PDB file of C-alpha atoms and ligand atoms in Angstrom:
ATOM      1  CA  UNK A   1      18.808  -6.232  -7.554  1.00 95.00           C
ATOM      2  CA  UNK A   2      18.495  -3.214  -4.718  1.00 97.00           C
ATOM      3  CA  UNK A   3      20.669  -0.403  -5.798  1.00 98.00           C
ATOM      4  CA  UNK A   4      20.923   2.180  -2.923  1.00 97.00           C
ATOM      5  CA  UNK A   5      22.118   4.934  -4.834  1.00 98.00           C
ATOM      6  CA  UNK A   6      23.530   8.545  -2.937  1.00 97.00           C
ATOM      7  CA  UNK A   7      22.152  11.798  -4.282  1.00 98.00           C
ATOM      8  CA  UNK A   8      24.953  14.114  -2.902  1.00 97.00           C
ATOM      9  CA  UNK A   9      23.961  17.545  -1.428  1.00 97.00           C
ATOM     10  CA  UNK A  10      23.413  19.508  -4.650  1.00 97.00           C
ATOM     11  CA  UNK A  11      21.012  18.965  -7.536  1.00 97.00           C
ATOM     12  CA  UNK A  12      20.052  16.443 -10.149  1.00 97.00           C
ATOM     13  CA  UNK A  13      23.201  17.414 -11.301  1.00 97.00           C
ATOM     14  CA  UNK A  14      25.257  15.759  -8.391  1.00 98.00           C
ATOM     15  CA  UNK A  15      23.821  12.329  -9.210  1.00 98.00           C
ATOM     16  CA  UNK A  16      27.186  10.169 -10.357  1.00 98.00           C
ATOM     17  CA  UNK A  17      27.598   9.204 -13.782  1.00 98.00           C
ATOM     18  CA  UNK A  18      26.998   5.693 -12.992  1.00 98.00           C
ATOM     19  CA  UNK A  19      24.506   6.379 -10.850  1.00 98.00           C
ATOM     20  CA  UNK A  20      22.094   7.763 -13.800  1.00 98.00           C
ATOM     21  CA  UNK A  21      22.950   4.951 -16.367  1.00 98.00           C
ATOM     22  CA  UNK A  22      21.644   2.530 -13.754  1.00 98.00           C
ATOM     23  CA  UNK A  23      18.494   4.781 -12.845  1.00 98.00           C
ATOM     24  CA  UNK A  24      17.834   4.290 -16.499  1.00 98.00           C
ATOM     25  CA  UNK A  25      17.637   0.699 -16.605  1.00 97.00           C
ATOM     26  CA  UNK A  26      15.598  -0.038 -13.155  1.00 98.00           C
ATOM     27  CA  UNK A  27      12.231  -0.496 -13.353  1.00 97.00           C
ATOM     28  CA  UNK A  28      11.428   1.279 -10.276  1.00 96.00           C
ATOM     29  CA  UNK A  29      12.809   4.108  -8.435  1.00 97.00           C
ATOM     30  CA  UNK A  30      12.281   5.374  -4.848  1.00 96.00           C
ATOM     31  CA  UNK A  31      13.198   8.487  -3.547  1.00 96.00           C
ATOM     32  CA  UNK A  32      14.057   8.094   0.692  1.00 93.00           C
ATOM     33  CA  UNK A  33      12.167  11.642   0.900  1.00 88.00           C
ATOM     34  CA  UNK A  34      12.659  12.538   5.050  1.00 89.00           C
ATOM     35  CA  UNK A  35      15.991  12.474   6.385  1.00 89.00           C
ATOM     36  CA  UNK A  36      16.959  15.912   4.898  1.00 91.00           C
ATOM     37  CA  UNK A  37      16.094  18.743   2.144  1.00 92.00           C
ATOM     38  CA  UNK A  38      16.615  17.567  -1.361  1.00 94.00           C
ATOM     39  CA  UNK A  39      17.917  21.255  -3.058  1.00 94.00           C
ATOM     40  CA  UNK A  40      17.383  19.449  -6.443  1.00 95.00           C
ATOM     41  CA  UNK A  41      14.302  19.662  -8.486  1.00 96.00           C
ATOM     42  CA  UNK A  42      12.491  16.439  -9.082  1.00 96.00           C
ATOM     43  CA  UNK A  43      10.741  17.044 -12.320  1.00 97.00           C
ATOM     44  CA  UNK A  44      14.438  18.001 -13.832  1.00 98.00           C
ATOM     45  CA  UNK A  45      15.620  14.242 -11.727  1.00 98.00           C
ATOM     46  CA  UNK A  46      12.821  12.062 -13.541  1.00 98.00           C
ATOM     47  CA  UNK A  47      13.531  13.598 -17.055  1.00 97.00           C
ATOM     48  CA  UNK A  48      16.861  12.877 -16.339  1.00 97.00           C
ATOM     49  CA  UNK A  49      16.424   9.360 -15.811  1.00 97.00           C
ATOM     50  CA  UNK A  50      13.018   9.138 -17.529  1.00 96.00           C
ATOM     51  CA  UNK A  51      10.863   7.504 -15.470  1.00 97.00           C
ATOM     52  CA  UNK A  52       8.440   8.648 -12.587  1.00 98.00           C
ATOM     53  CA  UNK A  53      10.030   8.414  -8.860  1.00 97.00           C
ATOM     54  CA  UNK A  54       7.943   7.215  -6.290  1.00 96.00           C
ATOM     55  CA  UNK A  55       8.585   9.461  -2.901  1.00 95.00           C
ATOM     56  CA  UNK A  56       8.896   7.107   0.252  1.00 92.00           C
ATOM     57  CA  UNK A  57       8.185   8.751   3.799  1.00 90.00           C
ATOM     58  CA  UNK A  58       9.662   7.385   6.524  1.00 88.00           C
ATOM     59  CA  UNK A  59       6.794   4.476   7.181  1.00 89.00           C
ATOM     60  CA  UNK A  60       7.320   2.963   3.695  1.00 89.00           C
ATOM     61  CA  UNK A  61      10.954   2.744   4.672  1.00 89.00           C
ATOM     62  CA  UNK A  62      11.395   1.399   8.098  1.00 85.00           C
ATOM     63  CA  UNK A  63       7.986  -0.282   8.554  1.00 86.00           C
ATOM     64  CA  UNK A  64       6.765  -0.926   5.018  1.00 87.00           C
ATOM     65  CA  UNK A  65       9.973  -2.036   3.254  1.00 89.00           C
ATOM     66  CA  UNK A  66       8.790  -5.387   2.274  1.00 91.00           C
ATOM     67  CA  UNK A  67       6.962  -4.116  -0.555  1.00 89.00           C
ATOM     68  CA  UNK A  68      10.104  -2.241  -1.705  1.00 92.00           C
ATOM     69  CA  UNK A  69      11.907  -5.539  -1.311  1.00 95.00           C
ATOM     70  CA  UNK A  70       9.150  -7.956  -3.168  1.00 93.00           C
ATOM     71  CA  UNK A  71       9.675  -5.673  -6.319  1.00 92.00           C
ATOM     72  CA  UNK A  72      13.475  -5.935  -6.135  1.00 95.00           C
ATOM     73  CA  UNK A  73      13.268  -9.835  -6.119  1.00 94.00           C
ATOM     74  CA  UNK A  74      12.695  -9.904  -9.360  1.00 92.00           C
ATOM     75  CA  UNK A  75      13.386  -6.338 -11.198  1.00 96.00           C
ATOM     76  CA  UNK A  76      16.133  -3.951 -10.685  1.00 97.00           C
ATOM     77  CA  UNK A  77      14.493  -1.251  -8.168  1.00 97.00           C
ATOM     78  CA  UNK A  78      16.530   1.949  -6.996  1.00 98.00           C
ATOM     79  CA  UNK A  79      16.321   3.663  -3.956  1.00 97.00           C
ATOM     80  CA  UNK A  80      17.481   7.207  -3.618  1.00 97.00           C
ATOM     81  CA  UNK A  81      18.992   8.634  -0.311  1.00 96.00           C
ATOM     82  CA  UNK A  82      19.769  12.167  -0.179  1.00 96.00           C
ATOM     83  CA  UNK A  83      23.435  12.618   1.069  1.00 96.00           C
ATOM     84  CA  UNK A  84      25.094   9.016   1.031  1.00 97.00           C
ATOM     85  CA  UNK A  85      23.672   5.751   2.158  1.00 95.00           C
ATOM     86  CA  UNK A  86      24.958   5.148   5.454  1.00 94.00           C
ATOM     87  CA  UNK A  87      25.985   9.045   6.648  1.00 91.00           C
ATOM     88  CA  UNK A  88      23.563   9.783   9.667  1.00 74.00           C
ATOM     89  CA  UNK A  89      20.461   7.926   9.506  1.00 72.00           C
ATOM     90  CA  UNK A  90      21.442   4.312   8.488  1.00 75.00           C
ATOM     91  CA  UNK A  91      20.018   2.591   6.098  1.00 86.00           C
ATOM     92  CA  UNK A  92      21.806  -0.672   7.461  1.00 91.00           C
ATOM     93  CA  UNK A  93      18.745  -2.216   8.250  1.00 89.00           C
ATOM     94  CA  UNK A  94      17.644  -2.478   4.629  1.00 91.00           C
ATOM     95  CA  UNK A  95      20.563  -4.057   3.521  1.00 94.00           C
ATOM     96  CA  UNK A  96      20.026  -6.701   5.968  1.00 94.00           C
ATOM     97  CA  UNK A  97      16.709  -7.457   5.203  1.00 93.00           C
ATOM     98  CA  UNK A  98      17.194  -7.815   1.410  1.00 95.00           C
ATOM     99  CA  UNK A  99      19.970 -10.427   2.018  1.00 95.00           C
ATOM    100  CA  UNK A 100      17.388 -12.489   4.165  1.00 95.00           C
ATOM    101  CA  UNK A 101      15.406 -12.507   1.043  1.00 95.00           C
ATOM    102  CA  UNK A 102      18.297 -13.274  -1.371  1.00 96.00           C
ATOM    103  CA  UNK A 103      18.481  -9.600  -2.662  1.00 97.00           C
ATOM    104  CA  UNK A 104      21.209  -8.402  -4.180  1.00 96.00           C
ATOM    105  CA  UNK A 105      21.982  -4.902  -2.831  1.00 97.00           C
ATOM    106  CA  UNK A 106      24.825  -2.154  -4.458  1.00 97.00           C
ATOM    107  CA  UNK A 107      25.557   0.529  -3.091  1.00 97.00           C
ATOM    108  CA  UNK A 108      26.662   3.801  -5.162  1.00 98.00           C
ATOM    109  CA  UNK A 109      28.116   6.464  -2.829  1.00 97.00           C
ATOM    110  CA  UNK A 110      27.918  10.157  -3.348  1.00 98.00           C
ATOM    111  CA  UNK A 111      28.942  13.561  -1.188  1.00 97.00           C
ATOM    112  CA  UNK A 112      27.923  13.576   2.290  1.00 97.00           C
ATOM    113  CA  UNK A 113      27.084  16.437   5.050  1.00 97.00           C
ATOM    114  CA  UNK A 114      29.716  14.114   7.291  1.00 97.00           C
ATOM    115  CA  UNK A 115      32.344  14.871   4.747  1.00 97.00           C
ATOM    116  CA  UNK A 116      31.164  18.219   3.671  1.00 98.00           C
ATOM    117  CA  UNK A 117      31.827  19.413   7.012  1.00 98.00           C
ATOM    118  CA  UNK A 118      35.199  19.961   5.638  1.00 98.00           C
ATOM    119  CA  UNK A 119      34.035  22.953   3.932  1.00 98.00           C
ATOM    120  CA  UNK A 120      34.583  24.640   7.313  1.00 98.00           C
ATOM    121  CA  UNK A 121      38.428  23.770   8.115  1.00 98.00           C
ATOM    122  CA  UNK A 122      37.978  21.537  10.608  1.00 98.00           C
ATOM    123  CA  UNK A 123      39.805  18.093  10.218  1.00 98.00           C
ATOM    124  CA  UNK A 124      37.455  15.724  10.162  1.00 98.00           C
ATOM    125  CA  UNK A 125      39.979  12.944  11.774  1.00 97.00           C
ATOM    126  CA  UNK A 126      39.603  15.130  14.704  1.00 97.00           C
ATOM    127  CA  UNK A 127      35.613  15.219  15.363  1.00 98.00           C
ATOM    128  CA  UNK A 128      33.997  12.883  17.983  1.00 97.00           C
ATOM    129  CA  UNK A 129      30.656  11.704  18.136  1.00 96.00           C
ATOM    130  CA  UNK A 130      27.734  13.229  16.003  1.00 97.00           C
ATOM    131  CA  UNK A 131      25.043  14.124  17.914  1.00 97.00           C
ATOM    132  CA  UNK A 132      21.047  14.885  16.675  1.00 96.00           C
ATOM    133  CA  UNK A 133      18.817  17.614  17.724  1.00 96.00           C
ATOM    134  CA  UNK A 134      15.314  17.115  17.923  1.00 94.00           C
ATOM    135  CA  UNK A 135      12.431  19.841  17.759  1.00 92.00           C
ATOM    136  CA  UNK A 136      11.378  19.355  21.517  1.00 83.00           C
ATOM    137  CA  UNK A 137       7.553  19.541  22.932  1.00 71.00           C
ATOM    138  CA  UNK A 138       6.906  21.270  26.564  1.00 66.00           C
ATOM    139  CA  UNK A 139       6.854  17.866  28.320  1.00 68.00           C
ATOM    140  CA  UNK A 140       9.757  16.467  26.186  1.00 74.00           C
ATOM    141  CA  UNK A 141      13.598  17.023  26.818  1.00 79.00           C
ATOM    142  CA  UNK A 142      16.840  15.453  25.507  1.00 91.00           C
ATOM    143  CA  UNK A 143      20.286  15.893  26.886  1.00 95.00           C
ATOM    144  CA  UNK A 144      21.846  13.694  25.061  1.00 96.00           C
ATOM    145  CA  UNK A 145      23.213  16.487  22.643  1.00 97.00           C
ATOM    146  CA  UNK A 146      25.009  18.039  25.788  1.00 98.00           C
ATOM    147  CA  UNK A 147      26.168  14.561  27.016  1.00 98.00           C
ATOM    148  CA  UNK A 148      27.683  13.954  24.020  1.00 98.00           C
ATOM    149  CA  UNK A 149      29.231  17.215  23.600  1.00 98.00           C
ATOM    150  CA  UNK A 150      30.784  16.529  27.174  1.00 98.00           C
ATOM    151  CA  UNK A 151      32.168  13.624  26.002  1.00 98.00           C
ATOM    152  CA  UNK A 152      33.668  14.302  23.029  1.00 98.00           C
ATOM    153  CA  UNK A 153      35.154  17.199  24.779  1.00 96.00           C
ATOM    154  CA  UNK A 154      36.872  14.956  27.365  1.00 95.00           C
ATOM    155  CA  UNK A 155      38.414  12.748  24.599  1.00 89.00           C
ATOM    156  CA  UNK A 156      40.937  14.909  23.631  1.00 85.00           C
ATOM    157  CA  UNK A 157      39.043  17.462  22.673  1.00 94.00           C
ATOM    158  CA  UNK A 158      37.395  16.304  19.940  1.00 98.00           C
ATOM    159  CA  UNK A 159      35.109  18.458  17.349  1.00 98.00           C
ATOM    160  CA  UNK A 160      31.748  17.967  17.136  1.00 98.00           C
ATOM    161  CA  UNK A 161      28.753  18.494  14.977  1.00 98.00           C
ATOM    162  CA  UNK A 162      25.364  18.512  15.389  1.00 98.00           C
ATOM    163  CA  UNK A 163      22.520  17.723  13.161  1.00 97.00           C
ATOM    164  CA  UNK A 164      19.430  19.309  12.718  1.00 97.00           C
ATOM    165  CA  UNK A 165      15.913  17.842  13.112  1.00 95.00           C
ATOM    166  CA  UNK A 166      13.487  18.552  10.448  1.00 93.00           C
ATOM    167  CA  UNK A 167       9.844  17.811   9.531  1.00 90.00           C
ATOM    168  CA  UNK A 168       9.245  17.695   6.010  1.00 85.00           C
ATOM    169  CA  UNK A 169       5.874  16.779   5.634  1.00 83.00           C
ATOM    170  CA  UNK A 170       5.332  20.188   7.763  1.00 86.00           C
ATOM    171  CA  UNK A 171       7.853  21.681   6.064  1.00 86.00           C
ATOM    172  CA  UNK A 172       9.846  22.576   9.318  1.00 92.00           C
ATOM    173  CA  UNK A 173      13.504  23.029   9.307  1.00 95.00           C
ATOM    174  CA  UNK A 174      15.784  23.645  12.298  1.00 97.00           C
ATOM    175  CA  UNK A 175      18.077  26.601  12.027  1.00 98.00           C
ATOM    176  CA  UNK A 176      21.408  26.802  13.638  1.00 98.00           C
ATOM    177  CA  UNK A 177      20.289  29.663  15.988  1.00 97.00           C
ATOM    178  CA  UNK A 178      17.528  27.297  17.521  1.00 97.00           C
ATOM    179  CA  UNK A 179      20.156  24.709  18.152  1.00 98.00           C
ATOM    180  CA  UNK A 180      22.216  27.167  20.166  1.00 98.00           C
ATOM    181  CA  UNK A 181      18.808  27.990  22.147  1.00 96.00           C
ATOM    182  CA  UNK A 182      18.632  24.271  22.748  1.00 96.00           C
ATOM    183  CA  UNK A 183      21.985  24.174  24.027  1.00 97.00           C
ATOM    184  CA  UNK A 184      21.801  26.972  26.200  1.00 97.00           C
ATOM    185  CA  UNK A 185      18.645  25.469  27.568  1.00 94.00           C
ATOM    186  CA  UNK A 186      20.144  22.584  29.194  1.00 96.00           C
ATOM    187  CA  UNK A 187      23.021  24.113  30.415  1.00 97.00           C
ATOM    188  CA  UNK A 188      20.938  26.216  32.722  1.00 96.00           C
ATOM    189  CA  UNK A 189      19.540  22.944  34.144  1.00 94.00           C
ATOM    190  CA  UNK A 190      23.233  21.475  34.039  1.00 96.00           C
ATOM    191  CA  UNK A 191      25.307  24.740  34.648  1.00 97.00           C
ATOM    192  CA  UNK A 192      28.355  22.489  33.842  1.00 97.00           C
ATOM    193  CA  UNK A 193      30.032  25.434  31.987  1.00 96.00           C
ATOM    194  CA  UNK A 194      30.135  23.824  28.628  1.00 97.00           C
ATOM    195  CA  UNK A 195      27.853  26.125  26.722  1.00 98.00           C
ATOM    196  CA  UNK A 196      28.941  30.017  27.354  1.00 98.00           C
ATOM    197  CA  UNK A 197      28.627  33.015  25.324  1.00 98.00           C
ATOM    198  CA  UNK A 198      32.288  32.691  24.657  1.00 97.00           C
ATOM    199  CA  UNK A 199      32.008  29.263  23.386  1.00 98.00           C
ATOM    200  CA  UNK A 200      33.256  28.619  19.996  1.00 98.00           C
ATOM    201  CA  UNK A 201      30.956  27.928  17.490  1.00 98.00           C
ATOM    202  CA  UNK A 202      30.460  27.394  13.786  1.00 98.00           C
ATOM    203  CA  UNK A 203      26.976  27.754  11.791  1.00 98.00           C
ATOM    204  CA  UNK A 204      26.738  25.871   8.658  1.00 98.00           C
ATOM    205  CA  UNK A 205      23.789  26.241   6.158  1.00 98.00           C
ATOM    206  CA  UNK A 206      23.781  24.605   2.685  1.00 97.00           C
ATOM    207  CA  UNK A 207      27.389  22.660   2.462  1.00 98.00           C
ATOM    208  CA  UNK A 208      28.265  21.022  -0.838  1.00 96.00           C
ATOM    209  CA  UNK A 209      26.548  23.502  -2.859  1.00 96.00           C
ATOM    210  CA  UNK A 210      26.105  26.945  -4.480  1.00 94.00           C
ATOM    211  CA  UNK A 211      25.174  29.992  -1.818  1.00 96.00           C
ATOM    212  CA  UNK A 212      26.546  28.024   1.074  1.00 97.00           C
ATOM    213  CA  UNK A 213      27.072  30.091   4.082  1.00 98.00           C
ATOM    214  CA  UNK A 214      29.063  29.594   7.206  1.00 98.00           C
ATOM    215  CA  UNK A 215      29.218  31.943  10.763  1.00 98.00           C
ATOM    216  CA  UNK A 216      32.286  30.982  12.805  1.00 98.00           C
ATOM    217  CA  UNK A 217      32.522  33.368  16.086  1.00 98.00           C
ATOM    218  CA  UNK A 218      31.737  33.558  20.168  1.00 98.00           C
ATOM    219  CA  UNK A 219      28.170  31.701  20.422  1.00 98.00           C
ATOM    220  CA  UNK A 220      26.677  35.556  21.803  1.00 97.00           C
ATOM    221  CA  UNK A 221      28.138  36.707  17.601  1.00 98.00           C
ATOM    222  CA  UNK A 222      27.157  33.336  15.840  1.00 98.00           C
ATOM    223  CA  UNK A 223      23.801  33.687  17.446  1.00 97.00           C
ATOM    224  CA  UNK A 224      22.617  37.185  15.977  1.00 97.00           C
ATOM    225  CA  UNK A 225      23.541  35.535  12.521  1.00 97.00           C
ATOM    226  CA  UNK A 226      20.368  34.152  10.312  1.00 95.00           C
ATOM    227  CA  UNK A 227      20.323  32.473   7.302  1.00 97.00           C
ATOM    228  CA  UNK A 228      17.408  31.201   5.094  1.00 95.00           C
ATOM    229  CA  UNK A 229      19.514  28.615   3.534  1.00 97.00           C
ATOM    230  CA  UNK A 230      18.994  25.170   4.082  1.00 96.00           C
ATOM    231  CA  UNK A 231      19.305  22.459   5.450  1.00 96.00           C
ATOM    232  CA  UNK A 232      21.575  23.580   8.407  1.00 98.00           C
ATOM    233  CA  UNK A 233      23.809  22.175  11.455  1.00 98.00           C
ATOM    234  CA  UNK A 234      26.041  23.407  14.124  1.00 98.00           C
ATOM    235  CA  UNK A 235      29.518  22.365  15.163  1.00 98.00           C
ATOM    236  CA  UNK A 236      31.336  23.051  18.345  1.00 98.00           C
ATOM    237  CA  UNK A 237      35.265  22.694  17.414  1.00 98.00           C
ATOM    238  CA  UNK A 238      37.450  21.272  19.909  1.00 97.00           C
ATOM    239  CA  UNK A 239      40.928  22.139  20.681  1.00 96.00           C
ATOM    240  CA  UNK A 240      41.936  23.933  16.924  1.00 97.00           C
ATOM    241  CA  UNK A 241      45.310  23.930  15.344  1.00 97.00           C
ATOM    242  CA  UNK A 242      46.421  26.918  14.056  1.00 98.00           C
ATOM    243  CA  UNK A 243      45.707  25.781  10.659  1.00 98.00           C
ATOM    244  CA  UNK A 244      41.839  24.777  11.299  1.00 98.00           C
ATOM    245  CA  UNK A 245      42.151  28.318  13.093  1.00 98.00           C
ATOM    246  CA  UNK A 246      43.161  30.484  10.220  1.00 98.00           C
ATOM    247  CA  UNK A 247      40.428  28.834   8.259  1.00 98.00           C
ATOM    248  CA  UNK A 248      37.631  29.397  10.510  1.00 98.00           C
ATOM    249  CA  UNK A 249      38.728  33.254  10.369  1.00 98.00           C
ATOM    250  CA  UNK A 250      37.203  33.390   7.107  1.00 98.00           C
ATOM    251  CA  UNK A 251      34.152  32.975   8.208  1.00 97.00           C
ATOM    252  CA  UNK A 252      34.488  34.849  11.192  1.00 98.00           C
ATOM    253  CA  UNK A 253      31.476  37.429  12.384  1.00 97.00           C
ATOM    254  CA  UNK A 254      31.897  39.837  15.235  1.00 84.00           C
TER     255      UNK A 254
HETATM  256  C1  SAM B   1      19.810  12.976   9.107  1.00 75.94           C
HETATM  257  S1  SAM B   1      21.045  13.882   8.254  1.00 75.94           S
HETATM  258  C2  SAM B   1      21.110  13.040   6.695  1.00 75.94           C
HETATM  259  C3  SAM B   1      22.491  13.085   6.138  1.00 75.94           C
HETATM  260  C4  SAM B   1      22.625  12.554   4.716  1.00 75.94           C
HETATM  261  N1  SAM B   1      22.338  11.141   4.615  1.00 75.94           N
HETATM  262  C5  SAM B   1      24.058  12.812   4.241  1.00 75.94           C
HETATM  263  O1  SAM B   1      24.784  11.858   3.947  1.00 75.94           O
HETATM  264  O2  SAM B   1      24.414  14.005   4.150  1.00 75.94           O
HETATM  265  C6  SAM B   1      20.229  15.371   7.835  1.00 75.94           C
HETATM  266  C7  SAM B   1      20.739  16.544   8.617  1.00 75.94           C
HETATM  267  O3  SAM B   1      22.100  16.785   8.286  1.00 75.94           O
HETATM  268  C8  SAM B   1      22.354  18.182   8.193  1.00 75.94           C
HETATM  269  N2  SAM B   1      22.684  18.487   6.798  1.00 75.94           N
HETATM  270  C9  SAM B   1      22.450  17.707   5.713  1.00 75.94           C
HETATM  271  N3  SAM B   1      22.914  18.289   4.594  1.00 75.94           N
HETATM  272  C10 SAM B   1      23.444  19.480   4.975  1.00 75.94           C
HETATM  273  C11 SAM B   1      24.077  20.540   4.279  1.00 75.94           C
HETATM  274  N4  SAM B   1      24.246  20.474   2.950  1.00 75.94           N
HETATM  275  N5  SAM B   1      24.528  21.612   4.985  1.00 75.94           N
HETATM  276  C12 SAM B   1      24.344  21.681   6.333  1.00 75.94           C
HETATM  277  N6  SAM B   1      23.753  20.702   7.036  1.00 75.94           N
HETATM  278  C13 SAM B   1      23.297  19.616   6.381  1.00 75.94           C
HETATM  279  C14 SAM B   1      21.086  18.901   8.634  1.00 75.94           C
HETATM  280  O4  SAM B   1      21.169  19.157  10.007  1.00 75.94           O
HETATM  281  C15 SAM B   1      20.027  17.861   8.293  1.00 75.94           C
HETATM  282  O5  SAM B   1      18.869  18.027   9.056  1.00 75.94           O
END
């Protein structure tokens, strides 16, 4: 049996009851160690299941799998995913292959950043597409953020949220301030008007758990606002009611 098993954005501590009995009883336990900042600790995570965990980068997942997948043919293997299973990056493509082999796969689901965005007000029936921003090289650039900002803003308005690249290996994080530079960026190339300093725009560092912080202003106010917690992503609202309104004033900066 595969058990793809959701950490949540918090600690050890956010791991589901269920979840930790059936840590216990596998035999092996991966930890999917790339797609964001585990704010756990994972000395505390493998005395509370008792057992080592085996940290698997982004090559032992997409290209490497198979060896994940030989163990679970005949042993019940885990394999952790920070956040939930299929929020963001999906982890689709493991499912499928394990049922080609005659795998069992479960699935336990925990807190995601795609719900967590909550935390800020907005409704999340009204967001659009999610877009990614990469960390760019000199002879590298995406537009797609922008594009999909554009389009999300011609159907009806819609919210929508960006997330963050990071490197963890190089222990690089992108902060919401340097996905507003990226914005602004292309819309000097474009100069469609999308990206402004009056813009709307909300900062969000650390949702789903203690110390979270959130900066909700103009982009020119949101911008001189830092924050060393992580990880971290940016949403541009759509057209607000007055409710998702008078919660974004709490976080308001000037
Ligand atoms: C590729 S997504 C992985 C999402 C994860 N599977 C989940 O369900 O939450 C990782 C990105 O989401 C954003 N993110 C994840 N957790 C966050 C949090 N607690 N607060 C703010 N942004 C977060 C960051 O931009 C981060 O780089």
């Amino acid at each position: 049996m595969l058990y793809l098993i959701g950490t949540g954005l918090g600690d050890e501590r956010d791991l589901t009851l269920r979840a930790v009995d059936i840590l216990k009883k596998c035999s092996k336990v991966y930890f999917e160690y790339y797609t964001s900042i585990y704010r756990g600790d994972l000395k505390k995570l493998e005395m509370l299941i008792d057992k080592p965990i085996i940290l698997a980068d982004r090559k032992m997942i997409e290209v490497e799998s198979d060896k994940i997948l030989d163990d679970a043919k005949n042993k019940n293997v885990a394999l952790l995913i920070m956040g939930d299973i299929f929020s963001a990056t999906t982890h689709s493509d493991m499912v499928l292959r394990a049922e080609e082999k005659g795998i069992q796969v479960a699935v336990i689901h925990n807190a995601s950043i795609l719900t967590a965005i909550g935390d800020t007000g907005l409704s999340l029936y009204k967001f659009g597409r999610t877009a990614s921003i990469p960390f760019l090289t000199d002879s590298w650039k995406v537009d797609s953020p922008y594009e999909i900002l554009r389009d999300n803003k011609k159907n009806g308005e819609a919210h929508t949220l960006f997330l963050l690249d990071l490197k963890v290996t190089e222990k690089k994080t992108m902060t919401f301030n340097q996905a507003i530079e990226f914005l602004i960026e292309i819309e000097s190339r474009k100069k469609e008007g999308l990206i402004t300093n009056d813009t709307l725009v909300v900062g969000c560092c650390g949702l789903g758990f203690e110390g979270l912080e959130m900066f909700y202003g103009k982009l020119s106010d949101v911008l001189k606002k830092n924050s060393n917690v992580f990880p971290q992503c940016l949403i541009i609202p759509g057209k607000l009611h007055f409710i998702e309104e008078e919660m974004l004033e709490r976080f308001k900066v000037e």
